[in-house]
Coordinates of C-alpha atoms and ligand atoms in Angstrom, one line a residue:
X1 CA 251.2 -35.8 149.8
X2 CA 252.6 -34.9 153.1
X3 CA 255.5 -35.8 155.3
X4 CA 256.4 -35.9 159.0
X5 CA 259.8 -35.9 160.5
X6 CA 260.6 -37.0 164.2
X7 CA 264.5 -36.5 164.9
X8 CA 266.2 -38.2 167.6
X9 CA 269.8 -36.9 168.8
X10 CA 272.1 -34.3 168.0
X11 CA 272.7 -31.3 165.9
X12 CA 274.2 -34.0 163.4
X13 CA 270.7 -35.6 162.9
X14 CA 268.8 -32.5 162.5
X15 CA 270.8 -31.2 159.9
X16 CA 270.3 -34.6 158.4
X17 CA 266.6 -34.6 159.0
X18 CA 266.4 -31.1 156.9
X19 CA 268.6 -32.3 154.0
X20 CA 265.9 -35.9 153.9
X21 CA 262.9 -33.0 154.4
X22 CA 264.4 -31.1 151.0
X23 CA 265.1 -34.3 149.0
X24 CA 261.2 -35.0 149.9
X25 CA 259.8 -31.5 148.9
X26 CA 261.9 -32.0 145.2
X27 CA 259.9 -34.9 144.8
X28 CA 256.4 -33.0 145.4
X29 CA 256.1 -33.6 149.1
X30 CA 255.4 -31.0 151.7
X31 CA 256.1 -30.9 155.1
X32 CA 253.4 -31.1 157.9
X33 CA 253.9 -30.7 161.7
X34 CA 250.6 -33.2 162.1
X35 CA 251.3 -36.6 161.7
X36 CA 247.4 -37.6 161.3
X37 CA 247.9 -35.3 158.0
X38 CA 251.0 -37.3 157.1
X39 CA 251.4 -39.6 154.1
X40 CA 255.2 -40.0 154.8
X41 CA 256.4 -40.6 158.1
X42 CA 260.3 -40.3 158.9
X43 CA 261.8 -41.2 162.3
X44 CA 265.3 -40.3 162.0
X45 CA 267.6 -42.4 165.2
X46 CA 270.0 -41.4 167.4
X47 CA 272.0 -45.1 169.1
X48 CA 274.4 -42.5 171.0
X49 CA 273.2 -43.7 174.4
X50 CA 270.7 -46.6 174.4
X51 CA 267.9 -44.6 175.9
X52 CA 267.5 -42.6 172.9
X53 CA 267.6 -45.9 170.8
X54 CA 265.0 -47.0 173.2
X55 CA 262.8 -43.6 172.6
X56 CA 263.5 -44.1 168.9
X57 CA 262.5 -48.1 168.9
X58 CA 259.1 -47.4 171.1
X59 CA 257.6 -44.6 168.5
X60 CA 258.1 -46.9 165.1
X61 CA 256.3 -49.4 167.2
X62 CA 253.4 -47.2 167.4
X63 CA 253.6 -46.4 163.8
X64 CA 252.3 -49.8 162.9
X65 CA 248.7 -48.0 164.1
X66 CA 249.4 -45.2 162.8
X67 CA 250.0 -46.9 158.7
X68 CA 247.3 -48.8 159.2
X69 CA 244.8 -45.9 159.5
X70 CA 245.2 -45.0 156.1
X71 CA 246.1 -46.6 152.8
X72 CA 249.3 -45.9 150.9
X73 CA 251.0 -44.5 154.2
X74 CA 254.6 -45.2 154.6
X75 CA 257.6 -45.6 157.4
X76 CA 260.8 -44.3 156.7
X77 CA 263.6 -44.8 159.3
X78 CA 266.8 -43.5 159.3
X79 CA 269.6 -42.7 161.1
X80 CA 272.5 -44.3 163.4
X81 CA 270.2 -46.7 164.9
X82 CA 269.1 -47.4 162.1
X83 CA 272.7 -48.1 160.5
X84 CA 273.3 -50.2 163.5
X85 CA 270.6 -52.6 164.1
X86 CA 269.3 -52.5 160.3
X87 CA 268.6 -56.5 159.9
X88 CA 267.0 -56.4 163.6
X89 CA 264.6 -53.1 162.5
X90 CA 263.3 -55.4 159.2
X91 CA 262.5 -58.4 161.4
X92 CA 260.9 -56.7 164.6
X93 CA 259.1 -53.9 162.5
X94 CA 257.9 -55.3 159.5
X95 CA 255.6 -53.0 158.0
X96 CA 258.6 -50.6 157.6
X97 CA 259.2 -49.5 154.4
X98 CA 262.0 -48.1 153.9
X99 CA 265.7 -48.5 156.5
X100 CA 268.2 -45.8 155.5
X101 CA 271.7 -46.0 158.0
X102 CA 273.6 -42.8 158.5
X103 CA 276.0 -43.8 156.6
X104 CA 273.9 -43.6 153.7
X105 CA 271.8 -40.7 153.9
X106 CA 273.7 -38.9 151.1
X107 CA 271.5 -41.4 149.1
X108 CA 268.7 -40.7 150.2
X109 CA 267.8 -38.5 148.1
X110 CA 267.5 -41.2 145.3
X111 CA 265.5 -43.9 147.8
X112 CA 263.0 -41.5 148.3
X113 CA 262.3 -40.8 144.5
X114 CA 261.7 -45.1 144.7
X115 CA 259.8 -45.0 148.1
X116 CA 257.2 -42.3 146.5
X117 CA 257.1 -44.4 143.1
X118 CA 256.9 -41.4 140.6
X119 CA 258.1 -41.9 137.2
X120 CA 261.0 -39.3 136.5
X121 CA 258.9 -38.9 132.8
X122 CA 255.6 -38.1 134.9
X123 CA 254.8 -34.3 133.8
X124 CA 253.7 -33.0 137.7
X125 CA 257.0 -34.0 138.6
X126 CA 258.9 -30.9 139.2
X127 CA 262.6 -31.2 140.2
X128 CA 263.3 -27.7 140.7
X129 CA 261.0 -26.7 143.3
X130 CA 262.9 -24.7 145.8
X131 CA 263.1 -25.9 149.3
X132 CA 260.7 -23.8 151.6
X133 CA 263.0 -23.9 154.3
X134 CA 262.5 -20.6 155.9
X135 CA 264.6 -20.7 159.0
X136 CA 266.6 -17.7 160.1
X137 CA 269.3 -20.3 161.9
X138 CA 270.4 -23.4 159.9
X139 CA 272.5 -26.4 160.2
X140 CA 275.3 -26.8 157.0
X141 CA 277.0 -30.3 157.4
X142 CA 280.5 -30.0 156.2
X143 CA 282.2 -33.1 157.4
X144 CA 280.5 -36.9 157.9
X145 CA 282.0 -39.7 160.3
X146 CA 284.8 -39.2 162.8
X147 CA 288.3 -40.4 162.7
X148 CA 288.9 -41.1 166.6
X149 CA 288.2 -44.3 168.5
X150 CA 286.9 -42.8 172.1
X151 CA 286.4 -46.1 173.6
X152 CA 282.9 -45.5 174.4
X153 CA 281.6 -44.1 171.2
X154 CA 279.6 -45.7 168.8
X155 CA 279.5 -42.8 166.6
X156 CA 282.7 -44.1 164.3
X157 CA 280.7 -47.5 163.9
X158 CA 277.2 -46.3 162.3
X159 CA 278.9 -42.9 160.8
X160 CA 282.0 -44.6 159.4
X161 CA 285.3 -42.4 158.6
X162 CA 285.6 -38.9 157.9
X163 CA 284.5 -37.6 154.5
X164 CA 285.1 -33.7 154.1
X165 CA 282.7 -31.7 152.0
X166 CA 284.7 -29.5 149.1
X167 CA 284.6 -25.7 149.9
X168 CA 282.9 -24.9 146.6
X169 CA 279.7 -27.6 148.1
X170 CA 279.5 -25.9 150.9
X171 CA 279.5 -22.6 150.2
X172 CA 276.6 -23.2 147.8
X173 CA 274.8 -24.8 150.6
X174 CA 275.4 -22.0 152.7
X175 CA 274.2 -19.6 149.4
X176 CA 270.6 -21.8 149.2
X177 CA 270.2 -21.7 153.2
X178 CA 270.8 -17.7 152.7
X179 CA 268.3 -17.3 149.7
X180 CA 266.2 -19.1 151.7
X181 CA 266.3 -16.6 154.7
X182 CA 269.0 -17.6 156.7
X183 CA 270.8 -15.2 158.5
X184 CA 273.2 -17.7 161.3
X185 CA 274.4 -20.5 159.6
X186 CA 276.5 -23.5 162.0
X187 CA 278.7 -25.7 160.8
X188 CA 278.2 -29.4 161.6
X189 CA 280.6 -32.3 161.8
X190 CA 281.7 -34.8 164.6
X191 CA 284.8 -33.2 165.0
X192 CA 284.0 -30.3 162.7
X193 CA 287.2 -28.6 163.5
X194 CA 289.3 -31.2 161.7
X195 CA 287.8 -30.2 158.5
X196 CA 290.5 -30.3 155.8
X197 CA 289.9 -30.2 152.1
X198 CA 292.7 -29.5 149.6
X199 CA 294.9 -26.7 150.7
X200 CA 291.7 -25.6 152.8
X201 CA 291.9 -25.9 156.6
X202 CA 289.0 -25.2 158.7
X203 CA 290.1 -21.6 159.4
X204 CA 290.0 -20.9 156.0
X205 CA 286.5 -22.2 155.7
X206 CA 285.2 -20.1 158.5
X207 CA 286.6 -17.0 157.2
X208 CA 284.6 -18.2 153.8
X209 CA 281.3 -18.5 155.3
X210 CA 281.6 -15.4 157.6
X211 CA 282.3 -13.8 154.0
X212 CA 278.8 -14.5 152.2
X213 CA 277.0 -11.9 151.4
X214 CA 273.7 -12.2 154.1
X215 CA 275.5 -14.3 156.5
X216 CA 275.4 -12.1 159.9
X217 CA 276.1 -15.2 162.2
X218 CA 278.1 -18.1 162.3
X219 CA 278.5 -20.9 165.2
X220 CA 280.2 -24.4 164.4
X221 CA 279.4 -27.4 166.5
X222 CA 281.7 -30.0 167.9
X223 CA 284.5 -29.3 168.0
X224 CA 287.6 -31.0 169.2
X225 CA 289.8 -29.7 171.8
X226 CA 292.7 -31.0 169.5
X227 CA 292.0 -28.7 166.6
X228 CA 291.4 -25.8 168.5
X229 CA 294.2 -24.4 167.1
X230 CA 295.4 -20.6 167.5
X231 CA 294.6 -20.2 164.0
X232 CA 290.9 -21.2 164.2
X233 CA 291.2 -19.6 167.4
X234 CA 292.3 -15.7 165.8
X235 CA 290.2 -16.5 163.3
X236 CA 286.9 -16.6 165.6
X237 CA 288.6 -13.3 167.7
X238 CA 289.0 -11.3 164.4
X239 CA 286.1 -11.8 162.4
X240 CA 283.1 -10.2 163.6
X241 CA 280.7 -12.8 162.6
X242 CA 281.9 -15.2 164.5
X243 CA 279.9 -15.5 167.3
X244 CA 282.4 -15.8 170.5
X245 CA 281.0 -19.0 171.9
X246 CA 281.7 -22.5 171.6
X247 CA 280.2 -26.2 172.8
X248 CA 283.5 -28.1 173.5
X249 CA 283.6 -31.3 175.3
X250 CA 285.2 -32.5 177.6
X251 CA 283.8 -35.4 178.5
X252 CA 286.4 -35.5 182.5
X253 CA 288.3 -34.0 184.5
X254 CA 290.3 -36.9 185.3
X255 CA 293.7 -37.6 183.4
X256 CA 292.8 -41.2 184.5
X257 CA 289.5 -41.2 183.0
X258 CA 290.9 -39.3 179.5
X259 CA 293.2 -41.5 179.1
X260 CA 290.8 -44.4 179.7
X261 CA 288.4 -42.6 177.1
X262 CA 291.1 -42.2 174.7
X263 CA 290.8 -38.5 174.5
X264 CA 294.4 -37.1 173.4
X265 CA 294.8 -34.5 175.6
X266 CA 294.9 -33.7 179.6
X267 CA 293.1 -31.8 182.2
X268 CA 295.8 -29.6 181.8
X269 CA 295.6 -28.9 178.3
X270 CA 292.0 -27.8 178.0
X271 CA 292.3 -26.0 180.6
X272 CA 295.1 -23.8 179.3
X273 CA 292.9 -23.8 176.0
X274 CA 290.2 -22.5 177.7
X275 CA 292.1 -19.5 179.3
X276 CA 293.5 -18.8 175.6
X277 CA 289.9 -18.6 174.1
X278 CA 288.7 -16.5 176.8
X279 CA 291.9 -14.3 176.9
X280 CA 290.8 -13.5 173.0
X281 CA 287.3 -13.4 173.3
X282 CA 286.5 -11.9 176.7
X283 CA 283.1 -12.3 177.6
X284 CA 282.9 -15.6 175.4
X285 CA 280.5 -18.5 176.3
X286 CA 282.2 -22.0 177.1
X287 CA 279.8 -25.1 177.4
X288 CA 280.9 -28.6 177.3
X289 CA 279.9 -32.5 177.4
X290 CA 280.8 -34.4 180.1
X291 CA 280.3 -38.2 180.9
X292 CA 279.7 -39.4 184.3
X293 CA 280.4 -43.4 186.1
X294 CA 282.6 -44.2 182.9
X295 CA 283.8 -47.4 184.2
X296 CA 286.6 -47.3 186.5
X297 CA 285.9 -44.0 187.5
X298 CA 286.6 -43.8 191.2
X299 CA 285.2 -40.7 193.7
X300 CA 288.8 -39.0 193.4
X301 CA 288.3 -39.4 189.5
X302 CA 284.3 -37.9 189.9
X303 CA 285.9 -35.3 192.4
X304 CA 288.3 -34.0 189.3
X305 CA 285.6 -33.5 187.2
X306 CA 283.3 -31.6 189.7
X307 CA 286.6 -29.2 190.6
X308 CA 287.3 -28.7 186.9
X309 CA 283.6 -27.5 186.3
X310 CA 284.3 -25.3 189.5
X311 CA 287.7 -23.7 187.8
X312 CA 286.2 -23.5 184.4
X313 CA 283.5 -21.9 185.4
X314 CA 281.2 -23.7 182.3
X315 CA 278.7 -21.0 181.0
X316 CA 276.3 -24.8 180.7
X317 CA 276.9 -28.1 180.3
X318 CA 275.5 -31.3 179.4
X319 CA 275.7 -34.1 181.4
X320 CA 275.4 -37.3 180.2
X321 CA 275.4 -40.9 182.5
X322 CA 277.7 -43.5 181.0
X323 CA 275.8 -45.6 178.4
X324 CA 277.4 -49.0 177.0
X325 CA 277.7 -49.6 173.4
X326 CA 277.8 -52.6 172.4
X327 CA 280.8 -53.0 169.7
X328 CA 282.7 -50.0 171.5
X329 CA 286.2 -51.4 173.6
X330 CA 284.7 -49.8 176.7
X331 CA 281.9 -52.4 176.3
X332 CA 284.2 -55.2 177.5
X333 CA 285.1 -53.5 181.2
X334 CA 282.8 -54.1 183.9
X335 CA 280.2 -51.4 184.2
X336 CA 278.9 -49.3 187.4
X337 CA 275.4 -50.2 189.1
X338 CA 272.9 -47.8 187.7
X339 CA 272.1 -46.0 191.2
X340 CA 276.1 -45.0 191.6
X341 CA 275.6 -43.4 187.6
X342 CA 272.3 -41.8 189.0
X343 CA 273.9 -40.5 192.0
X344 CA 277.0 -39.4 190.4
X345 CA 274.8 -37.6 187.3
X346 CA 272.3 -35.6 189.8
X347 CA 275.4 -34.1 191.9
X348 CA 277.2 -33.0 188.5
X349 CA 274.5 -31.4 187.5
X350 CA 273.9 -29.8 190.9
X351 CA 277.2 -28.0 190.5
X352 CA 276.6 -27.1 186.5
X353 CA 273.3 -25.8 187.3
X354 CA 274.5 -24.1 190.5
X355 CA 277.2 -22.0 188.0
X356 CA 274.7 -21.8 184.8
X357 CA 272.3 -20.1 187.0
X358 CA 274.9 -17.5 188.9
X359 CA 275.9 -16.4 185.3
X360 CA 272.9 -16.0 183.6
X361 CA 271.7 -13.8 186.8
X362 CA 274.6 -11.4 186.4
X363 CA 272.9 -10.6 182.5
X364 CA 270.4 -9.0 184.3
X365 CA 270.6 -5.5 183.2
X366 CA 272.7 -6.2 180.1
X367 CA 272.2 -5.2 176.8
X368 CA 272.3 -7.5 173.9
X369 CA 272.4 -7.6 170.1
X370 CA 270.0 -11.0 169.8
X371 CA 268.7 -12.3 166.4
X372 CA 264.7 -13.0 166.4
X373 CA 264.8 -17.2 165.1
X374 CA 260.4 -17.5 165.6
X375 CA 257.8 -16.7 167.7
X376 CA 259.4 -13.9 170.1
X377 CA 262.7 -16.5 170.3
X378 CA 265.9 -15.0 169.7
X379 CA 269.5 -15.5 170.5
X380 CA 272.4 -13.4 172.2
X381 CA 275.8 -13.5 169.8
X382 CA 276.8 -15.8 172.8
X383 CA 274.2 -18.4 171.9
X384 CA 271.5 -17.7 175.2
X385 CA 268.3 -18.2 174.1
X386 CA 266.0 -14.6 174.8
X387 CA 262.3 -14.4 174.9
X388 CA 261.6 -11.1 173.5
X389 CA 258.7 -9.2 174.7
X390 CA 257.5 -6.9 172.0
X391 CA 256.8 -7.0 168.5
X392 CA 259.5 -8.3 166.3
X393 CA 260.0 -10.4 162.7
X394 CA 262.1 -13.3 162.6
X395 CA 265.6 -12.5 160.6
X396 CA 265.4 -9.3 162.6
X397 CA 268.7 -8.5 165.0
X398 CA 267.6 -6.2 167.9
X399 CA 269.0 -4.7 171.0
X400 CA 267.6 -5.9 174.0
X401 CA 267.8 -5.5 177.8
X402 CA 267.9 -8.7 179.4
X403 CA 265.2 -8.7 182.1
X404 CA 264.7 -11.9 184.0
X405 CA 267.5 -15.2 183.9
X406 CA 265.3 -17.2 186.1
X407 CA 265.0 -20.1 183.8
X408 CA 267.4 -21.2 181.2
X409 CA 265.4 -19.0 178.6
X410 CA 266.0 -15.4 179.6
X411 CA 263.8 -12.6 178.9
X412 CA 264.3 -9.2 177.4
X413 CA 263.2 -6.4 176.4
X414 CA 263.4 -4.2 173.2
X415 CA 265.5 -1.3 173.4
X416 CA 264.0 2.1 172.2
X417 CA 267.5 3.8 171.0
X418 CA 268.6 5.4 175.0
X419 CA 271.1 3.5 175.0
X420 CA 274.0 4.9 176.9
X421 CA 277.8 3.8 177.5
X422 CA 276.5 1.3 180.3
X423 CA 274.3 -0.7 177.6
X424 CA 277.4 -1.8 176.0
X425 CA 279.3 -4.7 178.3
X426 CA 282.1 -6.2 177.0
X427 CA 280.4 -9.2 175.6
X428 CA 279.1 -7.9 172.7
X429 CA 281.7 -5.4 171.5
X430 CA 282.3 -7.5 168.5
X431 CA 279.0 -5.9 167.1
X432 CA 278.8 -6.3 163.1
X433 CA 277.2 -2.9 161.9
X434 CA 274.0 -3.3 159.8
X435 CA 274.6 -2.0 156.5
Ligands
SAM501 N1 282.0 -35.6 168.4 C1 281.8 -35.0 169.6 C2 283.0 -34.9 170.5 O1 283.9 -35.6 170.3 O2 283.0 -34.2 171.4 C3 280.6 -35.6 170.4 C4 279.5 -36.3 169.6 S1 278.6 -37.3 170.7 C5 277.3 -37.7 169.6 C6 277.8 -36.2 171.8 C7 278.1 -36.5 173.2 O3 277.5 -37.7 173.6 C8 279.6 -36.7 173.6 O4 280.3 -35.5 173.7 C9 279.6 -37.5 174.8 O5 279.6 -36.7 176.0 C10 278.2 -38.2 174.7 N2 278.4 -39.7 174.6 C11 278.9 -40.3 173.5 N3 278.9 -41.7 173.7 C12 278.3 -41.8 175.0 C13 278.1 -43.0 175.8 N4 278.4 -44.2 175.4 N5 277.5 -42.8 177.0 C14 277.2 -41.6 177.4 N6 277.4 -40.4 176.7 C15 278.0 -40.6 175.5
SF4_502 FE1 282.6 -40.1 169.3 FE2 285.0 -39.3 170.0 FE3 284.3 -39.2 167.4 FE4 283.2 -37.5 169.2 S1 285.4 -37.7 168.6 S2 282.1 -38.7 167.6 S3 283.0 -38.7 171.0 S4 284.5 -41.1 168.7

């Protein structure tokens, strides 16, 4: 038997999606990238903004075809849309077998041992099969839910409150993801830099992960501008793998609109953070989320988010056009027409694009350490995605010479060992030897 996975949404979800995929190989399945060769199929949700819920919604539909075609197939959704709208899912799709919400996809693993009816006394059935996960960058979740009410987020709703993984659970995750072949491990939570377990604060755990043996990378994702602390943040500047770059949002520029988003901190305040990262990691990579037409948000409040992009100079950014959730407080105040959102989303990303694009062209001519993920795919310490030409093995870390930043994909080349003093920029200076 075989299983398919289609993931909606963030990071969060396809960390979640590989956890379901290993709970599904340790009860005999294997994983196919063909859904016609698909027993199992799994559509994990994302109810973030309602067009992904949408995108989400209009695939199970099709699956109804899909089951039909052969006998014994099931449907498997998970996910936050499928924590949110759970009752609606069973009535408008029911030839859906199986509805698992996010905030229960630490069970999952016990569902699925019902959904594929195998007797735990049947002698095929072979618990200890080892994942086949052979990825050379992998997701470890260390935190689930989110203890913050931004008043447009529905991610508290379907995730629920924090829960913090123990240090000793995730440093054996991080062991299996490394016997597996990982080499860059990132740590996942909604506000993962709130992590706190015992006496264990998230500075601590990054210092243990950067510490397994096999472990040459690691990357956390998303943090909170409120735990950047200077201890997480000398903590990133000492250790060597620690790659200097970091995804923080933002979501405005506008104190207004902060406020309005209940986002405890100013424009202000994460700006002065930025300078502070960048002061101890010089040539690190800042990217950030930002919402545009929250409601109320005037031209002057647009016009503060647009100059803060200009003075922060983001490396990229993601832009995103105000999406209301139902349940959320922001749901109650009265919304923007769509064409001022789409207006206001297509100039933001005329300035983000405008910046990403003069600082990827000044790579040309730089020399990277990058770490081969598949397929002639690799990534600089500061999380730009390289195509390589050449011959290389995933897991491998190389030196390359970045040849072309047209597109947001660069492209490099391999360096033969003449590498002089000019190869070596700044940015990478935190190199970890190879032992
Ligand atoms: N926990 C992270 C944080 O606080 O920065 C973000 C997690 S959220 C899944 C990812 C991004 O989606 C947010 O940073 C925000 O920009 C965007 N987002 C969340 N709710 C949204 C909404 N209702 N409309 C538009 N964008 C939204
Ligand atoms: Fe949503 Fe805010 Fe929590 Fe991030 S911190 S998941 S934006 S409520």
């Amino acid at each position: 038997m075989k299983f398919y996975v289609r993931t909606y949404g963030c990071q969060m979800n396809v960390a979640d999606s590989n956890e379901m995929g290993r709970h599904l190989k340790a009860n005999g399945l294997a994983e196919t990238q063909d859904p016609d060769e698909a027993s199992v199929m799994l559509v994990n949700t994302c109810t973030v903004r309602q067009h992904a819920e949408d995108r989400a919604f209009s695939e199970i539909g099709r699956l109804k075809r899909w089951k039909a075609k052969l006998p014994g197939r099931k449907v498997v959704v998970t996910g936050c849309a499928a924590e949110r709208t759970k009752e609606y899912l069973e009535d408008r799709f029911p030839f859906v077998d199986l509805v698992v919400g996010a905030k229960s996809i630490e069970d999952f693993g016990q569902l699925a041992q019902r959904l594929i009816d195998r007797r735990e006394t049947d002698e095929e059935l072979d618990y200890a099969i080892p994942s086949t996960d052979d990825k050379v960058a992998e997701f470890v979740t260390i935190m689930r839910g989110c203890n913050y009410s931004c008043t447009y987020c529905i991610v508290p709703y379907v995730r629920g409150r924090e829960i913090y993984h123990s240090m000793d659970q995730i440093l054996g995750d991080v062991c299996d993801r490394v016997r597996e072949g990982a080499r860059e491990i990132t740590l996942l939570g909604q506000t993962v830099n709130s992590y706190r377990h015992g006496q264990y604060r998230f500075a601590d755990l990054l210092q243990a992960v950067a510490a397994v043996d096999g472990v040459e990378r690691v990357r956390f994702i998303s943090p909170h501008p409120y735990y950047m602390t200077d201890r997480v943040i000398e903590t990133m500047a000492s250790e060597p793998r620690i790659c200097e770059s970091l995804h923080l949002p933002v979501q405005s520029g506008s104190n207004t609109m902060l406020k309005a988003m209940a986002r405890n901190y100013t424009r202000e305040q994460y700006v002065k953070l930025a300078g502070k990262m960048r002061e101890a990691m010089p040539g690190m990579t800042l990217s950030t989320d930002i919402i545009v037409g929250f409601p109320g948000e005037t031209e002057e409040d647009f016009q503060q988010t647009l100059s803060m992009i200009e003075e922060l100079q983001f490396d990229w950014a993601f832009i995103f056009k105000y999406s209301t959730r139902q349940g959320t407080p922001a749901a109650n105040l009265e919304c923007f027409p769509q064409a001022l959102i789409e207006a206001r989303h297509q100039r933001c990303l005329e300035v983000v694009d405008r910046i990403a694009f003069e600082k990827r062209s000044k790579l040309v001519g730089t020399c990277h350490d990058v770490l081969i993920e598949e397929n002639n795919f690799a990534r600089t310490r500061s999380n730009y995605k390289v195509h390589i030409h050449g011959d290389v093995a995933p897991g491998e870390e190389i030196r390359v010479r970045i040849t072309n930043a047209q597109r947001a994909t660069l492209e490099g080349e391999i360096q033969n060992g003449d590498i002089t003093s000019e190869n070596f920029p700044h940015q990478d200076h935190r190199r970890v030897p190879r032992a």
